[in-house]
Amino acid sequence: MKLIVANWKANPATLEEALDLASRTDRAGVVIMPPFHFIPGIRPVLKSASLGAQDIFWEDLGAYTGEISWRHLQNCGVTWAIIGHSERRKYLGETDEMVNKKIQAALTNGFKGILCVGESAEIRKSGLNAAKSFVADQLQKALLGIDSKLLSNLIIAYEPLWAIGTGNPDTPESAAAMAQFVKLTLQASHQVNVPVIYGGSVNAANAKSFLDHPAIDGALVGGASLKADDFNAIAAAA
Ligand code: PGA
């Protein structure tokens, strides 16, 4: 069964809407990632889906204004975390070093981590090989010094930046080629087999074309995860 992840980002506006969306998309094989403050409310609604966070702070507790730590998430029943989403890298200045610390903290403390990688439009214009070397560099920096034994709980999300939220997805063929490249890269560098999911304008109409590729182990879904019928159609395609 392929993994389908709902990344709600900063949506919806109210807990009432969040509870409605969660109850209508609660199904096995799915991870729901709401904004932090909805997590305690949503937890009892989920009977089949897993609960995830869109970010995770590496320290335990302490003087870190505004941060939500791995311990807070653990105490709220969260078992998954997205790490290094491109929107955090772009708008909040998240660096490879920060991403590395978050992966270390998440995996050491028993979370399943979804590490996001992907190239900009500018890089992709130079060709798929340029995209591959950019992604390989992101992977090595994110996983620097992390014990290979911990990587059994890591999933990579390949999300080309130009495909996120644009309605302009990658082709299933090049997404599959990148997924395969990520797998081979991590087999060579860390001797691990890591699942790779695709994200970037996945919707009910195109999901199957991605999920049918053996190299693509699932989808990270943003916009379409906010519409229960669309999201359920994507999950059904998996
Ligand atoms: P999108 O977002 O499905 O709206 O393109 C994907 C993501 O950012 O994870």
mmCIF file of C-alpha atoms and ligand atoms in Angstrom:
data_model
loop_
_atom_site.group_PDB
_atom_site.id
_atom_site.type_symbol
_atom_site.label_atom_id
_atom_site.label_comp_id
_atom_site.label_asym_id
_atom_site.label_seq_id
_atom_site.Cartn_x
_atom_site.Cartn_y
_atom_site.Cartn_z
ATOM 1 C CA MET A 1 0.000 0.000 0.000
ATOM 2 C CA LYS A 2 1.323 3.429 -0.908
ATOM 3 C CA LEU A 3 1.589 6.284 1.575
ATOM 4 C CA ILE A 4 -0.674 9.303 1.153
ATOM 5 C CA VAL A 5 0.120 12.351 3.255
ATOM 6 C CA ALA A 6 -2.233 15.307 3.745
ATOM 7 C CA ASN A 7 -0.244 18.505 4.290
ATOM 8 C CA TRP A 8 -2.895 21.047 5.258
ATOM 9 C CA LYS A 9 -0.316 23.862 5.599
ATOM 10 C CA ALA A 10 -1.930 26.920 7.343
ATOM 11 C CA ASN A 11 -5.498 25.676 6.711
ATOM 12 C CA PRO A 12 -8.410 25.553 7.471
ATOM 13 C CA ALA A 13 -9.507 28.594 9.518
ATOM 14 C CA THR A 14 -11.489 26.962 12.328
ATOM 15 C CA LEU A 15 -11.390 23.838 14.479
ATOM 16 C CA GLU A 16 -14.899 22.991 13.319
ATOM 17 C CA GLU A 17 -13.735 22.828 9.699
ATOM 18 C CA ALA A 18 -10.614 20.911 10.718
ATOM 19 C CA LEU A 19 -12.657 18.290 12.570
ATOM 20 C CA ASP A 20 -14.995 17.894 9.617
ATOM 21 C CA LEU A 21 -12.105 17.444 7.170
ATOM 22 C CA ALA A 22 -10.292 15.024 9.496
ATOM 23 C CA SER A 23 -13.343 12.841 10.069
ATOM 24 C CA ARG A 24 -14.085 12.666 6.346
ATOM 25 C CA THR A 25 -10.522 11.739 5.357
ATOM 26 C CA ASP A 26 -9.748 9.329 8.204
ATOM 27 C CA ARG A 27 -8.602 6.157 6.454
ATOM 28 C CA ALA A 28 -5.841 3.557 6.692
ATOM 29 C CA GLY A 29 -2.574 4.308 4.909
ATOM 30 C CA VAL A 30 -3.060 8.035 5.300
ATOM 31 C CA VAL A 31 -1.166 10.574 7.440
ATOM 32 C CA ILE A 32 -2.992 13.801 8.344
ATOM 33 C CA MET A 33 -0.842 16.831 9.088
ATOM 34 C CA PRO A 34 -2.886 19.718 10.484
ATOM 35 C CA PRO A 35 -1.600 23.011 11.892
ATOM 36 C CA PHE A 36 -0.201 22.396 15.409
ATOM 37 C CA HIS A 37 -3.054 23.943 17.395
ATOM 38 C CA PHE A 38 -5.654 21.605 15.823
ATOM 39 C CA ILE A 39 -3.703 18.466 16.759
ATOM 40 C CA PRO A 40 -5.195 17.794 20.241
ATOM 41 C CA GLY A 41 -8.715 18.332 18.899
ATOM 42 C CA ILE A 42 -8.234 16.103 15.885
ATOM 43 C CA ARG A 43 -6.464 13.255 17.678
ATOM 44 C CA PRO A 44 -9.636 11.527 19.022
ATOM 45 C CA VAL A 45 -11.350 11.797 15.615
ATOM 46 C CA LEU A 46 -8.704 9.733 13.799
ATOM 47 C CA LYS A 47 -9.437 6.004 14.052
ATOM 48 C CA SER A 48 -7.445 4.769 11.029
ATOM 49 C CA ALA A 49 -5.191 7.587 9.806
ATOM 50 C CA SER A 50 -1.923 8.542 11.519
ATOM 51 C CA LEU A 51 -1.293 11.993 12.943
ATOM 52 C CA GLY A 52 1.615 14.110 11.768
ATOM 53 C CA ALA A 53 3.115 17.567 12.246
ATOM 54 C CA GLN A 54 4.312 19.900 9.493
ATOM 55 C CA ASP A 55 7.500 20.713 11.384
ATOM 56 C CA ILE A 56 9.374 19.583 14.497
ATOM 57 C CA PHE A 57 11.815 21.506 16.675
ATOM 58 C CA TRP A 58 14.998 19.668 17.664
ATOM 59 C CA GLU A 59 15.338 20.691 21.325
ATOM 60 C CA ASP A 60 13.374 18.991 24.088
ATOM 61 C CA LEU A 61 12.169 21.950 26.179
ATOM 62 C CA GLY A 62 13.570 25.378 27.009
ATOM 63 C CA ALA A 63 13.891 29.005 26.009
ATOM 64 C CA TYR A 64 12.932 28.778 22.319
ATOM 65 C CA THR A 65 10.083 31.229 21.824
ATOM 66 C CA GLY A 66 7.447 30.024 19.411
ATOM 67 C CA GLU A 67 8.851 26.550 18.809
ATOM 68 C CA ILE A 68 6.990 23.241 19.143
ATOM 69 C CA SER A 69 9.432 20.549 20.201
ATOM 70 C CA TRP A 70 9.529 16.838 19.509
ATOM 71 C CA ARG A 71 8.505 16.250 23.119
ATOM 72 C CA HIS A 72 5.359 18.381 22.758
ATOM 73 C CA LEU A 73 4.449 16.433 19.636
ATOM 74 C CA GLN A 74 5.179 13.106 21.301
ATOM 75 C CA ASN A 75 2.877 14.066 24.186
ATOM 76 C CA CYS A 76 0.097 14.890 21.695
ATOM 77 C CA GLY A 77 0.216 11.486 19.990
ATOM 78 C CA VAL A 78 1.998 12.715 16.859
ATOM 79 C CA THR A 79 4.041 9.971 15.178
ATOM 80 C CA TRP A 80 5.047 11.613 11.883
ATOM 81 C CA ALA A 81 6.744 14.892 10.960
ATOM 82 C CA ILE A 82 7.524 16.744 7.753
ATOM 83 C CA ILE A 83 11.056 18.124 7.841
ATOM 84 C CA GLY A 84 12.535 20.780 5.577
ATOM 85 C CA HIS A 85 9.480 21.629 3.495
ATOM 86 C CA SER A 86 10.483 24.103 0.790
ATOM 87 C CA GLU A 87 8.018 26.711 2.065
ATOM 88 C CA ARG A 88 9.845 26.709 5.424
ATOM 89 C CA ARG A 89 13.194 26.879 3.674
ATOM 90 C CA LYS A 90 11.969 29.784 1.514
ATOM 91 C CA TYR A 91 9.819 31.896 3.856
ATOM 92 C CA LEU A 92 11.339 31.072 7.242
ATOM 93 C CA GLY A 93 14.999 30.710 6.397
ATOM 94 C CA GLU A 94 15.261 27.055 7.332
ATOM 95 C CA THR A 95 18.778 25.887 6.447
ATOM 96 C CA ASP A 96 20.248 22.464 5.703
ATOM 97 C CA GLU A 97 21.859 22.559 9.162
ATOM 98 C CA MET A 98 18.473 23.105 10.836
ATOM 99 C CA VAL A 99 16.929 20.374 8.716
ATOM 100 C CA ASN A 100 19.743 18.050 9.799
ATOM 101 C CA LYS A 101 19.089 18.761 13.503
ATOM 102 C CA LYS A 102 15.356 18.180 13.049
ATOM 103 C CA ILE A 103 15.947 14.836 11.356
ATOM 104 C CA GLN A 104 18.329 13.778 14.083
ATOM 105 C CA ALA A 105 15.828 14.731 16.820
ATOM 106 C CA ALA A 106 12.820 13.214 15.062
ATOM 107 C CA LEU A 107 14.416 9.869 14.234
ATOM 108 C CA THR A 108 16.198 9.518 17.583
ATOM 109 C CA ASN A 109 12.898 10.046 19.376
ATOM 110 C CA GLY A 110 10.887 7.506 17.412
ATOM 111 C CA PHE A 111 9.097 9.665 14.832
ATOM 112 C CA LYS A 112 8.737 8.796 11.191
ATOM 113 C CA GLY A 113 10.318 11.706 9.316
ATOM 114 C CA ILE A 114 9.428 12.928 5.837
ATOM 115 C CA LEU A 115 12.382 14.866 4.470
ATOM 116 C CA CYS A 116 11.439 17.207 1.613
ATOM 117 C CA VAL A 117 13.891 17.834 -1.201
ATOM 118 C CA GLY A 118 13.490 19.382 -4.636
ATOM 119 C CA GLU A 119 14.997 21.824 -7.066
ATOM 120 C CA SER A 120 13.905 25.308 -8.202
ATOM 121 C CA ALA A 121 12.568 26.097 -11.674
ATOM 122 C CA GLU A 122 15.880 27.751 -12.524
ATOM 123 C CA ILE A 123 17.854 24.604 -11.757
ATOM 124 C CA ARG A 124 15.393 22.402 -13.612
ATOM 125 C CA LYS A 125 15.761 24.585 -16.706
ATOM 126 C CA SER A 126 19.362 23.384 -16.844
ATOM 127 C CA GLY A 127 18.096 19.800 -17.103
ATOM 128 C CA LEU A 128 17.308 16.722 -15.041
ATOM 129 C CA ASN A 129 20.987 16.108 -14.266
ATOM 130 C CA ALA A 130 21.316 19.542 -12.657
ATOM 131 C CA ALA A 131 18.213 18.747 -10.578
ATOM 132 C CA LYS A 132 19.728 15.422 -9.558
ATOM 133 C CA SER A 133 22.959 16.949 -8.322
ATOM 134 C CA PHE A 134 21.061 19.624 -6.369
ATOM 135 C CA VAL A 135 18.877 16.985 -4.717
ATOM 136 C CA ALA A 136 21.868 14.731 -3.974
ATOM 137 C CA ASP A 137 23.534 17.670 -2.214
ATOM 138 C CA GLN A 138 20.384 18.404 -0.168
ATOM 139 C CA LEU A 139 20.224 14.745 0.874
ATOM 140 C CA GLN A 140 23.850 14.576 1.972
ATOM 141 C CA LYS A 141 23.576 17.803 3.995
ATOM 142 C CA ALA A 142 20.293 16.788 5.617
ATOM 143 C CA LEU A 143 21.613 13.375 6.618
ATOM 144 C CA LEU A 144 25.115 14.424 7.664
ATOM 145 C CA GLY A 145 26.297 12.393 10.653
ATOM 146 C CA ILE A 146 23.013 10.524 11.093
ATOM 147 C CA ASP A 147 23.355 6.859 12.011
ATOM 148 C CA SER A 148 22.167 4.675 9.115
ATOM 149 C CA LYS A 149 20.265 2.512 11.617
ATOM 150 C CA LEU A 150 17.900 5.438 12.240
ATOM 151 C CA LEU A 151 17.071 5.801 8.566
ATOM 152 C CA SER A 152 14.543 2.946 8.585
ATOM 153 C CA ASN A 153 12.054 5.585 9.787
ATOM 154 C CA LEU A 154 12.885 8.085 7.054
ATOM 155 C CA ILE A 155 10.846 8.799 3.944
ATOM 156 C CA ILE A 156 11.944 11.243 1.257
ATOM 157 C CA ALA A 157 9.427 13.512 -0.446
ATOM 158 C CA TYR A 158 10.632 14.667 -3.839
ATOM 159 C CA GLU A 159 8.870 17.978 -4.398
ATOM 160 C CA PRO A 160 10.163 20.156 -7.224
ATOM 161 C CA LEU A 161 9.551 23.744 -6.084
ATOM 162 C CA TRP A 162 8.010 24.841 -9.354
ATOM 163 C CA ALA A 163 5.344 22.129 -9.054
ATOM 164 C CA ILE A 164 4.148 22.999 -5.537
ATOM 165 C CA GLY A 165 0.798 24.766 -5.471
ATOM 166 C CA THR A 166 1.064 25.760 -9.118
ATOM 167 C CA GLY A 167 -1.242 23.243 -10.804
ATOM 168 C CA ASN A 168 1.802 22.346 -12.902
ATOM 169 C CA PRO A 169 3.006 18.920 -11.704
ATOM 170 C CA ASP A 170 6.158 17.172 -12.801
ATOM 171 C CA THR A 171 5.573 14.435 -15.355
ATOM 172 C CA PRO A 172 5.128 11.010 -13.762
ATOM 173 C CA GLU A 173 8.140 9.811 -15.782
ATOM 174 C CA SER A 174 10.613 12.379 -14.509
ATOM 175 C CA ALA A 175 9.188 12.208 -10.970
ATOM 176 C CA ALA A 176 9.778 8.442 -11.101
ATOM 177 C CA ALA A 177 13.290 8.983 -12.475
ATOM 178 C CA MET A 178 14.060 11.352 -9.583
ATOM 179 C CA ALA A 179 12.558 8.924 -7.061
ATOM 180 C CA GLN A 180 14.748 6.149 -8.431
ATOM 181 C CA PHE A 181 17.768 8.454 -8.337
ATOM 182 C CA VAL A 182 17.113 9.299 -4.656
ATOM 183 C CA LYS A 183 16.846 5.600 -3.800
ATOM 184 C CA LEU A 184 20.115 4.740 -5.565
ATOM 185 C CA THR A 185 21.864 7.722 -3.987
ATOM 186 C CA LEU A 186 20.914 6.644 -0.464
ATOM 187 C CA GLN A 187 21.733 3.013 -1.161
ATOM 188 C CA ALA A 188 25.220 4.094 -2.206
ATOM 189 C CA SER A 189 25.838 6.677 0.522
ATOM 190 C CA HIS A 190 24.033 5.136 3.523
ATOM 191 C CA GLN A 191 23.340 1.511 2.532
ATOM 192 C CA VAL A 192 19.594 1.949 3.139
ATOM 193 C CA ASN A 193 16.418 1.460 1.126
ATOM 194 C CA VAL A 194 14.290 4.550 1.685
ATOM 195 C CA PRO A 195 10.765 5.010 0.316
ATOM 196 C CA VAL A 196 10.310 8.064 -1.919
ATOM 197 C CA ILE A 197 7.006 9.876 -2.368
ATOM 198 C CA TYR A 198 6.186 12.618 -4.861
ATOM 199 C CA GLY A 199 4.622 16.011 -4.069
ATOM 200 C CA GLY A 200 3.657 18.996 -6.212
ATOM 201 C CA SER A 201 0.156 19.592 -7.597
ATOM 202 C CA VAL A 202 -1.017 16.018 -7.062
ATOM 203 C CA ASN A 203 -4.789 15.911 -7.521
ATOM 204 C CA ALA A 204 -7.628 13.439 -7.945
ATOM 205 C CA ALA A 205 -7.182 13.379 -11.721
ATOM 206 C CA ASN A 206 -3.410 12.820 -11.891
ATOM 207 C CA ALA A 207 -2.666 10.819 -8.708
ATOM 208 C CA LYS A 208 -2.898 7.419 -10.345
ATOM 209 C CA SER A 209 -0.359 8.354 -13.028
ATOM 210 C CA PHE A 210 2.222 8.966 -10.269
ATOM 211 C CA LEU A 211 1.213 6.141 -7.968
ATOM 212 C CA ASP A 212 1.282 3.557 -10.772
ATOM 213 C CA HIS A 213 5.066 3.960 -11.041
ATOM 214 C CA PRO A 214 6.845 1.312 -8.940
ATOM 215 C CA ALA A 215 9.565 3.832 -7.958
ATOM 216 C CA ILE A 216 7.009 6.232 -6.410
ATOM 217 C CA ASP A 217 5.906 5.023 -2.980
ATOM 218 C CA GLY A 218 3.181 7.572 -2.328
ATOM 219 C CA ALA A 219 2.195 11.219 -2.503
ATOM 220 C CA LEU A 220 2.497 14.350 -0.392
ATOM 221 C CA VAL A 221 -0.655 16.314 -1.079
ATOM 222 C CA GLY A 222 -1.178 20.001 -0.267
ATOM 223 C CA GLY A 223 -4.068 21.838 -1.921
ATOM 224 C CA ALA A 224 -6.079 18.723 -2.793
ATOM 225 C CA SER A 225 -5.888 17.472 0.823
ATOM 226 C CA LEU A 226 -8.284 20.273 1.824
ATOM 227 C CA LYS A 227 -11.128 18.812 -0.238
ATOM 228 C CA ALA A 228 -12.280 15.557 1.318
ATOM 229 C CA ASP A 229 -13.667 14.050 -1.884
ATOM 230 C CA ASP A 230 -10.530 14.840 -3.869
ATOM 231 C CA PHE A 231 -8.250 13.575 -1.134
ATOM 232 C CA ASN A 232 -10.242 10.345 -0.761
ATOM 233 C CA ALA A 233 -10.005 9.809 -4.518
ATOM 234 C CA ILE A 234 -6.208 10.187 -4.307
ATOM 235 C CA ALA A 235 -6.062 7.740 -1.388
ATOM 236 C CA ALA A 236 -8.252 5.303 -3.319
ATOM 237 C CA ALA A 237 -5.796 5.457 -6.246
ATOM 238 C CA ALA A 238 -3.110 4.208 -3.849
HETATM 239 P P1 PGA B 1 0.467 21.030 -3.449
HETATM 240 O O1 PGA B 1 1.501 21.036 -2.224
HETATM 241 O O2 PGA B 1 -0.153 19.646 -3.494
HETATM 242 O O3 PGA B 1 -0.548 22.097 -3.111
HETATM 243 O O4 PGA B 1 1.238 21.319 -4.677
HETATM 244 C C1 PGA B 1 2.343 19.947 -1.988
HETATM 245 C C2 PGA B 1 3.245 20.230 -0.815
HETATM 246 O O5 PGA B 1 3.713 21.364 -0.668
HETATM 247 O O6 PGA B 1 3.510 19.354 0.013
#
